[in-house]
mmCIF file with all atom_site columns, C-alpha atoms in Angstrom:
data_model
loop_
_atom_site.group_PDB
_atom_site.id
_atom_site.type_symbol
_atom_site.label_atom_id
_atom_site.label_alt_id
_atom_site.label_comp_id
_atom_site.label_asym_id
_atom_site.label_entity_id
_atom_site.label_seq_id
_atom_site.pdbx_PDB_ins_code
_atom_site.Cartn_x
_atom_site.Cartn_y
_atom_site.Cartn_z
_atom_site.occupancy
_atom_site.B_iso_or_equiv
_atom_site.pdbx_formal_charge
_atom_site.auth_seq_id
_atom_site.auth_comp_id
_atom_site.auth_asym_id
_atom_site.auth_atom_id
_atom_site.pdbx_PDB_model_num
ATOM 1  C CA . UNK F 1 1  ? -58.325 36.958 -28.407 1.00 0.00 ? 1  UNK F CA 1
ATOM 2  C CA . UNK F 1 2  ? -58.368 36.939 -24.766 1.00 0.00 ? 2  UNK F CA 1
ATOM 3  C CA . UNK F 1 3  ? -55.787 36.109 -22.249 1.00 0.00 ? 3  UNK F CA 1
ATOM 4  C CA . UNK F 1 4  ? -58.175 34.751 -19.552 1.00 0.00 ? 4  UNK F CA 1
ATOM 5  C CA . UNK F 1 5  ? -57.257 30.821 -20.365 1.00 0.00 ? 5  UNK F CA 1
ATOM 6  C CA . UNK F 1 6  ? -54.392 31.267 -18.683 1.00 0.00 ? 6  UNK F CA 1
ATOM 7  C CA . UNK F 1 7  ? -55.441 31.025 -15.379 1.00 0.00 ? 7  UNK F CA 1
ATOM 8  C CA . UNK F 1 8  ? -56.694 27.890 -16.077 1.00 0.00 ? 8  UNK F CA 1
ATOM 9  C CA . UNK F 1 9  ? -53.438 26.198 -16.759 1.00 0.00 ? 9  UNK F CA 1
ATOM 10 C CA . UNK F 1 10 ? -51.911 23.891 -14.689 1.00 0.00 ? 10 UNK F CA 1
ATOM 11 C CA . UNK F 1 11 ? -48.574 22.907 -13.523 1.00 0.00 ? 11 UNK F CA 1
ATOM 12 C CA . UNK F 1 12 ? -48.008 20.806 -16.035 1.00 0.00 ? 12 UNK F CA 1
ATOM 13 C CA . UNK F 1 13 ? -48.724 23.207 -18.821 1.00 0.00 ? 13 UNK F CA 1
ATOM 14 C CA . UNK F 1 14 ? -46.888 26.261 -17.123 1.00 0.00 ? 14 UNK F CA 1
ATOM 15 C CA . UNK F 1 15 ? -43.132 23.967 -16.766 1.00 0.00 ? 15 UNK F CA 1
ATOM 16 C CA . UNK F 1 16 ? -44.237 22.866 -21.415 1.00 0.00 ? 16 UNK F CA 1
ATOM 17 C CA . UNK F 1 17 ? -44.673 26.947 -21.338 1.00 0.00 ? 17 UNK F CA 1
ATOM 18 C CA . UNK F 1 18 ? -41.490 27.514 -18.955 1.00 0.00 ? 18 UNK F CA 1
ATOM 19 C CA . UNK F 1 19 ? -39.571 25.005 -21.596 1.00 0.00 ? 19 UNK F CA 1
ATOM 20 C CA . UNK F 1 20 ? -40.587 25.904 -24.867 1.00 0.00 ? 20 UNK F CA 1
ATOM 21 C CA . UNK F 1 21 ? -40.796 29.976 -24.140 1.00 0.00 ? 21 UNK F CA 1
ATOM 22 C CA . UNK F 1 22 ? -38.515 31.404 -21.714 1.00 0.00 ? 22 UNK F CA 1
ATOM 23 C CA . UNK F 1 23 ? -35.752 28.837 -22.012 1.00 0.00 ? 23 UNK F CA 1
ATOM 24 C CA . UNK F 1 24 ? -35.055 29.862 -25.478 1.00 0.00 ? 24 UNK F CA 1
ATOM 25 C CA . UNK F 1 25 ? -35.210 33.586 -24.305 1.00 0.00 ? 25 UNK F CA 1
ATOM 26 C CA . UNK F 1 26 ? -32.186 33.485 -21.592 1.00 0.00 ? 26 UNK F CA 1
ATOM 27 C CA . UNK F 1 27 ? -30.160 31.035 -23.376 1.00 0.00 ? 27 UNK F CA 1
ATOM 28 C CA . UNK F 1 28 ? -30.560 33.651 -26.083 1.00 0.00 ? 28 UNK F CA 1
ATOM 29 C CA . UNK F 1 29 ? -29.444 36.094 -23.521 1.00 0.00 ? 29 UNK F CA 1
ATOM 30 C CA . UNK F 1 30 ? -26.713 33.914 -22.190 1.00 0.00 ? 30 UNK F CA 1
ATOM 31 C CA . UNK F 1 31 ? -25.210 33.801 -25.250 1.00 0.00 ? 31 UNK F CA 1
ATOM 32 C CA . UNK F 1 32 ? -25.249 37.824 -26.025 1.00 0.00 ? 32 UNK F CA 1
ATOM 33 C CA . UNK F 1 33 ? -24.006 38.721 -22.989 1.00 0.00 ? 33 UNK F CA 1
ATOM 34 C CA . UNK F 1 34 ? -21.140 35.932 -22.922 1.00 0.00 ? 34 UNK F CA 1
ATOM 35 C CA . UNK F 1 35 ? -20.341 37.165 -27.139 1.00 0.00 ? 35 UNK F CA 1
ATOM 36 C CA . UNK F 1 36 ? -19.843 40.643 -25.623 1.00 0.00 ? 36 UNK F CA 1
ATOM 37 C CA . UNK F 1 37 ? -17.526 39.670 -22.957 1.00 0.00 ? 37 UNK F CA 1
ATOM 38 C CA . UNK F 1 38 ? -15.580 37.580 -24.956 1.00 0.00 ? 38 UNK F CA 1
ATOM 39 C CA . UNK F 1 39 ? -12.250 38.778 -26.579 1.00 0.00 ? 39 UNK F CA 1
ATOM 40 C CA . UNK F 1 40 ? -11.759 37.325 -30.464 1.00 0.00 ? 40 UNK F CA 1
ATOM 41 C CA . UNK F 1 41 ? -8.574  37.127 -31.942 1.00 0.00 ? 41 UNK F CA 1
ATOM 42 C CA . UNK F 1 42 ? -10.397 38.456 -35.148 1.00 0.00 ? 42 UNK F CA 1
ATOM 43 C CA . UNK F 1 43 ? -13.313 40.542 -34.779 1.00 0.00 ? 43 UNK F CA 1
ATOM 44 C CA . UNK F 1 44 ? -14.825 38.824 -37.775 1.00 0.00 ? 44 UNK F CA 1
ATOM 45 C CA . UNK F 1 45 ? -15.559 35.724 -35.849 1.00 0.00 ? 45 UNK F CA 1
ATOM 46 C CA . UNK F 1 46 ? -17.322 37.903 -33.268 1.00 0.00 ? 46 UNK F CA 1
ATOM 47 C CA . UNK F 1 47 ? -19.305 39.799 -35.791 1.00 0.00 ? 47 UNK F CA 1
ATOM 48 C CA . UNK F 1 48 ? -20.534 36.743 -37.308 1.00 0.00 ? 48 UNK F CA 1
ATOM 49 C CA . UNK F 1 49 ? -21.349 35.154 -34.051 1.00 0.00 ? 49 UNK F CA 1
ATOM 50 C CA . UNK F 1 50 ? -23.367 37.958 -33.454 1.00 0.00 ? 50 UNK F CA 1
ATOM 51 C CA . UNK F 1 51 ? -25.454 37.307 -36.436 1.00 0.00 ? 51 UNK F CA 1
ATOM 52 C CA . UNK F 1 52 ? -25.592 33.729 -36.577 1.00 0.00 ? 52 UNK F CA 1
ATOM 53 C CA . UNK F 1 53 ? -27.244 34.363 -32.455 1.00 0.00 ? 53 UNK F CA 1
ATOM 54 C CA . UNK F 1 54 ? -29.459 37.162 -33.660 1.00 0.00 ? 54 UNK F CA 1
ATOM 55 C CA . UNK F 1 55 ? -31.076 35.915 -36.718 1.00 0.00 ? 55 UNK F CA 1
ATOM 56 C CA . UNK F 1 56 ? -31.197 32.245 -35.492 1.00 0.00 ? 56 UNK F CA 1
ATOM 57 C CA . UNK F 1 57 ? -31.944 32.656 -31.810 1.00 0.00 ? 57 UNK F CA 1
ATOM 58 C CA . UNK F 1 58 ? -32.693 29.546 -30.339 1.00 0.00 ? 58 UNK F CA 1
ATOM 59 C CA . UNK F 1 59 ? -30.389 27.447 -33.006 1.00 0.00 ? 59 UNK F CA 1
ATOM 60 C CA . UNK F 1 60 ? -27.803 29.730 -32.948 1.00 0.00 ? 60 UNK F CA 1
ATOM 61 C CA . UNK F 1 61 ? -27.490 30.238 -29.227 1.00 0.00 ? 61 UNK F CA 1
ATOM 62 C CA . UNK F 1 62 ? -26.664 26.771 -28.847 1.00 0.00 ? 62 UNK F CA 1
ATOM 63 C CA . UNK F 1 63 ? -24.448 26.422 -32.023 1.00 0.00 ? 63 UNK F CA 1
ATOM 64 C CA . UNK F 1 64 ? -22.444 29.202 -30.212 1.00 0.00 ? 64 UNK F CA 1
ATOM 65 C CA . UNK F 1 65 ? -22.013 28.003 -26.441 1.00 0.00 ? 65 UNK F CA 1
ATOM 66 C CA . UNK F 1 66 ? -20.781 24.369 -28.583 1.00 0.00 ? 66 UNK F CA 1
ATOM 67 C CA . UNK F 1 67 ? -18.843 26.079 -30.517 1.00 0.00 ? 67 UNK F CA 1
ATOM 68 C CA . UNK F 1 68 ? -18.405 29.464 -30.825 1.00 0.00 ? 68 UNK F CA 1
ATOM 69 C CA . UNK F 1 69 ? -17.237 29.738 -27.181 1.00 0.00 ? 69 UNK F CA 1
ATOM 70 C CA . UNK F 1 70 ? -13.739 28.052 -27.855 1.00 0.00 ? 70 UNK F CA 1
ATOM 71 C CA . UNK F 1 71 ? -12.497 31.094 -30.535 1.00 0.00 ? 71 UNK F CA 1
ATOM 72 C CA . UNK F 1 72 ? -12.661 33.492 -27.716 1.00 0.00 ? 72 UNK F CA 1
ATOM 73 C CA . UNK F 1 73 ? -10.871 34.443 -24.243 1.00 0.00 ? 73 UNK F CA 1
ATOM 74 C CA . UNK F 1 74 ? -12.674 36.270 -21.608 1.00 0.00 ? 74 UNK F CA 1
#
């Protein structure tokens, strides 16, 4: 398979790639990098956090900045 189609994209399709691709990635980021900063009263909470963002990425990342977030203090 051959990656030469994609200079044939458009604007259009690059913001549906944008969206669907790298979106997920840095919110997945986001919410790593926030988990690790973040101080948990038990550290049970954070390790399950952790898991819940790793094997769910996408789902998980946004389950956690809803509500994951409020368990911890930066």
């Amino acid at each position: 398979m051959s990656l030469l189609f994609l200079g044939n994209l458009g604007a259009t399709e690059i913001v549906v790639i944008l969206l669907f691709f790298l979106l997920p990635v840095v919110l997945w980021i986001f919410a790593i990098v926030d988990l690790i900063q973040r101080q948990f009263q038990d550290q049970t909470n954070k390790i399950v956090w952790a898991l819940v963002i790793l094997l769910v990425p996408f789902f998980g990342s946004i389950l956690y900045f809803l509500v994951g977030r409020k368990g911890g203090v930066i």
